[in-house]
Short mmCIF file of the C-alpha atoms (twelve columns), coordinates in Angstrom:
data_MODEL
# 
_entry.id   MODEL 
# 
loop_
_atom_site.group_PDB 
_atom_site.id 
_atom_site.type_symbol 
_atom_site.label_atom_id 
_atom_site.label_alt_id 
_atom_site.label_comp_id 
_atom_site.label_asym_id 
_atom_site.label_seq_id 
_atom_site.Cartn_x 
_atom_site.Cartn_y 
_atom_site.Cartn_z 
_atom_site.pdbx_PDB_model_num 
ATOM 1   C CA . UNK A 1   -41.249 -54.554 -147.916 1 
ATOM 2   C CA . UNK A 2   -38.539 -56.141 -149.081 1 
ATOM 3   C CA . UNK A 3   -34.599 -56.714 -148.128 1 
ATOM 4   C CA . UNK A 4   -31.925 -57.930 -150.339 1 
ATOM 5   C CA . UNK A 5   -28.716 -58.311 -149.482 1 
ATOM 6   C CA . UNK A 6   -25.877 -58.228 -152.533 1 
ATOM 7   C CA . UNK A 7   -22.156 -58.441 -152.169 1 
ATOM 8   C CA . UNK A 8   -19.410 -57.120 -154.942 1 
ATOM 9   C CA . UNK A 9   -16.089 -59.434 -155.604 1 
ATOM 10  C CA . UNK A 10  -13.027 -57.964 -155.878 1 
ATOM 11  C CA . UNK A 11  -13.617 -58.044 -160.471 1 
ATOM 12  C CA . UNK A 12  -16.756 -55.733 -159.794 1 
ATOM 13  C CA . UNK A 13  -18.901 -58.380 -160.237 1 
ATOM 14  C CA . UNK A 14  -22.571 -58.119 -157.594 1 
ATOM 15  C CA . UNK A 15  -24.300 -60.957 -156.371 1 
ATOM 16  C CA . UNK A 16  -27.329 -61.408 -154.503 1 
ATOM 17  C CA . UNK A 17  -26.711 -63.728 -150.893 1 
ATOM 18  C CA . UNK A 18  -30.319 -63.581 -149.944 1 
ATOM 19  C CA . UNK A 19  -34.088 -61.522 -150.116 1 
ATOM 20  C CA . UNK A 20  -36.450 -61.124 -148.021 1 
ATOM 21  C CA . UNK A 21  -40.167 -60.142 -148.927 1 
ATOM 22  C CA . UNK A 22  -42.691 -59.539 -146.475 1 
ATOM 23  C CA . UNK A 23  -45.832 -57.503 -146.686 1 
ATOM 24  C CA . UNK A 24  -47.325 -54.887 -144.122 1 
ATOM 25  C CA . UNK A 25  -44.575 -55.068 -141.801 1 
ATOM 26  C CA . UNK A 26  -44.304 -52.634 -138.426 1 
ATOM 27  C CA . UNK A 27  -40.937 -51.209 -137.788 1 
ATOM 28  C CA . UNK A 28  -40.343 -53.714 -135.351 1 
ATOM 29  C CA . UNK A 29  -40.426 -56.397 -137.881 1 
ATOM 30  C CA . UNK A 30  -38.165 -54.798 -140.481 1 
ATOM 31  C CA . UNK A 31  -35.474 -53.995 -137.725 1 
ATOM 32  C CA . UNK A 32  -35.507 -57.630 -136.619 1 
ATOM 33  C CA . UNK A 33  -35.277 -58.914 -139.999 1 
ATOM 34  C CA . UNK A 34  -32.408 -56.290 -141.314 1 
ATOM 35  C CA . UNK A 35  -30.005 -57.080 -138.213 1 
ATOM 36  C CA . UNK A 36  -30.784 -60.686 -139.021 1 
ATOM 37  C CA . UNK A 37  -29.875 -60.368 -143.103 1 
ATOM 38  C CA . UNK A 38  -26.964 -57.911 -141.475 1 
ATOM 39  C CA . UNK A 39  -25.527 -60.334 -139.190 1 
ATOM 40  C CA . UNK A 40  -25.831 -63.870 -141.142 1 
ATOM 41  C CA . UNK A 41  -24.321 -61.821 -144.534 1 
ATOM 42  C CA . UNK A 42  -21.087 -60.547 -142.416 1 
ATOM 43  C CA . UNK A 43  -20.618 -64.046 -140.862 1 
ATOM 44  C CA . UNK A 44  -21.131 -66.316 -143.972 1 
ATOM 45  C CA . UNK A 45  -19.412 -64.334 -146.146 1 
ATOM 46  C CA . UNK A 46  -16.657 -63.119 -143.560 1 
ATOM 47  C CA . UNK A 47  -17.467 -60.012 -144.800 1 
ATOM 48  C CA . UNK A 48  -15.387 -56.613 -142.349 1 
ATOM 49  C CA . UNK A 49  -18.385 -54.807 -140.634 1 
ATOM 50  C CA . UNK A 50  -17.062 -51.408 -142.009 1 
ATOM 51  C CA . UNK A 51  -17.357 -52.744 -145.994 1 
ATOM 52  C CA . UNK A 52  -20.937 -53.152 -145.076 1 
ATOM 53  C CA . UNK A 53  -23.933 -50.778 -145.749 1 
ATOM 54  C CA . UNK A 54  -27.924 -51.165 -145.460 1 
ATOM 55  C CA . UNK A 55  -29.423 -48.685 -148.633 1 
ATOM 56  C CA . UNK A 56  -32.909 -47.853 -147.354 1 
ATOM 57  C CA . UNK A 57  -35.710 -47.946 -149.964 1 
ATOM 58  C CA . UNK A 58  -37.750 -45.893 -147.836 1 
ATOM 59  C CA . UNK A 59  -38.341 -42.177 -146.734 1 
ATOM 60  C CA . UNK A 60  -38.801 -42.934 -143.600 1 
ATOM 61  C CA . UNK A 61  -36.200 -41.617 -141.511 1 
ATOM 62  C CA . UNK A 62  -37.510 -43.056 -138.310 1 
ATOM 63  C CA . UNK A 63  -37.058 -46.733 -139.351 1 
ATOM 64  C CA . UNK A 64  -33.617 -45.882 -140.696 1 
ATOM 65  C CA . UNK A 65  -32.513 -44.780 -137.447 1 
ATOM 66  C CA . UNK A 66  -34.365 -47.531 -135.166 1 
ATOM 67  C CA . UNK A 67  -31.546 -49.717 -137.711 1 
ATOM 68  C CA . UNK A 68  -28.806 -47.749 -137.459 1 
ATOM 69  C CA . UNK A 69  -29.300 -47.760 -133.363 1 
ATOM 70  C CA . UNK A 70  -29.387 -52.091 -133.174 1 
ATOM 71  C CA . UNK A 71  -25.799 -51.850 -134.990 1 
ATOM 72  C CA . UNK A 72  -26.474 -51.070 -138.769 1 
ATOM 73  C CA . UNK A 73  -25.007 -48.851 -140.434 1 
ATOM 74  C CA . UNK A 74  -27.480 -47.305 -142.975 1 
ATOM 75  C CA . UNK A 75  -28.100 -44.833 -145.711 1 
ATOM 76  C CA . UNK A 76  -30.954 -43.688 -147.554 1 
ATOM 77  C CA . UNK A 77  -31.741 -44.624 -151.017 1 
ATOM 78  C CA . UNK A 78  -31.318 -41.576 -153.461 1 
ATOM 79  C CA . UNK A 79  -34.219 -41.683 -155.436 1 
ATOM 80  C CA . UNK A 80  -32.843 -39.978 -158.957 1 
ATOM 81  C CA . UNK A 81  -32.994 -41.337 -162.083 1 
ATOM 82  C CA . UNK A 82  -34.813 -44.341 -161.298 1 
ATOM 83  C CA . UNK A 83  -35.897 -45.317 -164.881 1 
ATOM 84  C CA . UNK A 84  -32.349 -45.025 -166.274 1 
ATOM 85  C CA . UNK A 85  -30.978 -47.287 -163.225 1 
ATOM 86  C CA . UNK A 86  -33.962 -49.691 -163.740 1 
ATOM 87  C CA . UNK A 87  -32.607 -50.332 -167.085 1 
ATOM 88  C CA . UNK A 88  -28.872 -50.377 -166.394 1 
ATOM 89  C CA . UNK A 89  -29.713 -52.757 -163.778 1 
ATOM 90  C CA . UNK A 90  -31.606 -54.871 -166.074 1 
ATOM 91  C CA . UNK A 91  -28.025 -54.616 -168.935 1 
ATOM 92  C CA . UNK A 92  -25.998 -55.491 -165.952 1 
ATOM 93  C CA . UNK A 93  -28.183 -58.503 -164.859 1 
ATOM 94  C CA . UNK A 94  -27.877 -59.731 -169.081 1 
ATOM 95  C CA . UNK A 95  -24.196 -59.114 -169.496 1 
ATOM 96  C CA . UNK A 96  -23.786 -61.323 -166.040 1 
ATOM 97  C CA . UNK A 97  -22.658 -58.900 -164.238 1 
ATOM 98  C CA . UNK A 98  -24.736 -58.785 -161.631 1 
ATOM 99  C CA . UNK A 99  -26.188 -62.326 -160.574 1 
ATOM 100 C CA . UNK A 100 -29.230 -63.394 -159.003 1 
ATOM 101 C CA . UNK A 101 -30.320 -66.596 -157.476 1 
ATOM 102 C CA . UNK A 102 -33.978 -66.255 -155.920 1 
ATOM 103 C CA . UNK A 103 -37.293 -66.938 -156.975 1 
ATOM 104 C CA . UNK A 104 -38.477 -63.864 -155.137 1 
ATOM 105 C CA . UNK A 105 -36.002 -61.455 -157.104 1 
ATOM 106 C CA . UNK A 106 -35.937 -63.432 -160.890 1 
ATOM 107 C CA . UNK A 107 -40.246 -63.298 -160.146 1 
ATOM 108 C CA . UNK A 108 -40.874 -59.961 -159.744 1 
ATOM 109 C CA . UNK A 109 -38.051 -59.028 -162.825 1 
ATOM 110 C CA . UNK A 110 -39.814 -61.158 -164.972 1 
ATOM 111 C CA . UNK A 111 -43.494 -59.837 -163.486 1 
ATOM 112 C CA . UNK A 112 -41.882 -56.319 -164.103 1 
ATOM 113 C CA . UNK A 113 -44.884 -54.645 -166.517 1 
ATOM 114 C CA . UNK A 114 -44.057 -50.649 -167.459 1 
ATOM 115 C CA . UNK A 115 -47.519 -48.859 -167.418 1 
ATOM 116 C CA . UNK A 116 -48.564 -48.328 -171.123 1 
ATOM 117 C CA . UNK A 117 -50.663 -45.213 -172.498 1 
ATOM 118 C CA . UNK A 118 -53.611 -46.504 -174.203 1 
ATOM 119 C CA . UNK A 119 -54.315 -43.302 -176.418 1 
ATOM 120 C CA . UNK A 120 -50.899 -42.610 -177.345 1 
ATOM 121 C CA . UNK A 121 -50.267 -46.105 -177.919 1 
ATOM 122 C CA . UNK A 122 -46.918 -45.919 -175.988 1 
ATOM 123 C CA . UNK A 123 -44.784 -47.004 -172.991 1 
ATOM 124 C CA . UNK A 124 -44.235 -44.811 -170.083 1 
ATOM 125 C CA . UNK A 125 -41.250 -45.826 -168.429 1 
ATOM 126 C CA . UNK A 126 -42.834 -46.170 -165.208 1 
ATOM 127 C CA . UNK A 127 -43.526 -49.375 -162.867 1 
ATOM 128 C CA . UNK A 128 -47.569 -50.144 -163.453 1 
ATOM 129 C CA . UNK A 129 -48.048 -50.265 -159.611 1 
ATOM 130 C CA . UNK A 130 -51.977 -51.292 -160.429 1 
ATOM 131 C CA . UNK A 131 -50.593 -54.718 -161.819 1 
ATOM 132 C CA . UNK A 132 -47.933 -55.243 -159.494 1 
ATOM 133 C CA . UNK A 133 -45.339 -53.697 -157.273 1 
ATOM 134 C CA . UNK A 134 -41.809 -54.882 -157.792 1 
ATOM 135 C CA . UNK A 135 -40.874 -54.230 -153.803 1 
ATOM 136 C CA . UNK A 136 -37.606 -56.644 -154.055 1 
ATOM 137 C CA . UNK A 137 -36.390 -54.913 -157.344 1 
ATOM 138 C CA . UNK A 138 -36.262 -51.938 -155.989 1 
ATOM 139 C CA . UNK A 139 -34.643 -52.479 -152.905 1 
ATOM 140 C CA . UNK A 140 -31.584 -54.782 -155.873 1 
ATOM 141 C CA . UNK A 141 -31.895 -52.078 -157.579 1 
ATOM 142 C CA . UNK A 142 -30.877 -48.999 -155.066 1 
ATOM 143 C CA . UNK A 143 -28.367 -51.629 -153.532 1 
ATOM 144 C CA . UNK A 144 -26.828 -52.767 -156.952 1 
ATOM 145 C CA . UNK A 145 -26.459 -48.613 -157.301 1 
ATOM 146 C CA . UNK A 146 -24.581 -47.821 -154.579 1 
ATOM 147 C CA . UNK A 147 -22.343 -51.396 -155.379 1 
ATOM 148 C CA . UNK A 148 -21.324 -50.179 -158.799 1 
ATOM 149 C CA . UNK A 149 -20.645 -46.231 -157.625 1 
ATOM 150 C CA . UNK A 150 -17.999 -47.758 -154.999 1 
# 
């Protein structure tokens, strides 16, 4: 699991205020720590409550309402074109458009491994899971998606 909380200046510009990567959470646990990433982004940044939105990387509507009832207001992630966005995100993080500041995020881009067909002696534009899950990229990247569509 994995929470990262970005914020877009007024040029279009994203940044990332803080992440938050934990493993085997219960819902419990991601609730607490969403309100908390919630709460302490709106108050440091001054940011209005209704130019605020949690992007869910998860298809679990249950947990996405348990959030939206402790105050958050919440969306699903649409899960389309997730290769294309992967790399757009990646443009938009070397132009410096979109800026990053944690070891947990600038990690797991630079642990980022597409799986690779052996036979065919190609890439497949997928995320090799088996080496390692990028949990915290994801969650950037469906964020940093909804950021540039508003």
């Amino acid at each position: 699991n994995a929470i990262v909380a970005l914020l877009k200046d007024t040029k279009g510009k994203i940044y990332e205020v803080e992440t938050r990567k934990f493993n085997k959470a219960d819902v419990d646990r991601i609730v607490l720590n969403v309100k908390q990433v919630w709460e302490e982004t709106i108050t440091k940044y001054r940011v209005p409550i209704e130019n605020c939105i949690c992007v869910a990387d998860n298809s679990d509507q249950s947990i996405s309402a348990q959030i939206q009832k402790n105050g958050v207001k919440i969306q699903n992630a649409v899960k389309v074109e997730k290769v294309q966005n992967i790399i757009d995100m990646k443009g938009s993080l070397n132009r410096g458009d979109f800026l990053v500041h944690s070891g947990v995020l600038t990690d797991e881009f630079e642990s980022w491994v597409w799986k690779y067909d052996e036979e065919n002696k190609t890439v497949i534009y997928e995320p090799d899971d088996d080496f390692y899950h990028p949990d915290a990229c994801f969650a950037a990247m469906y964020s940093w998606r909804y950021l540039k569509s508003h």
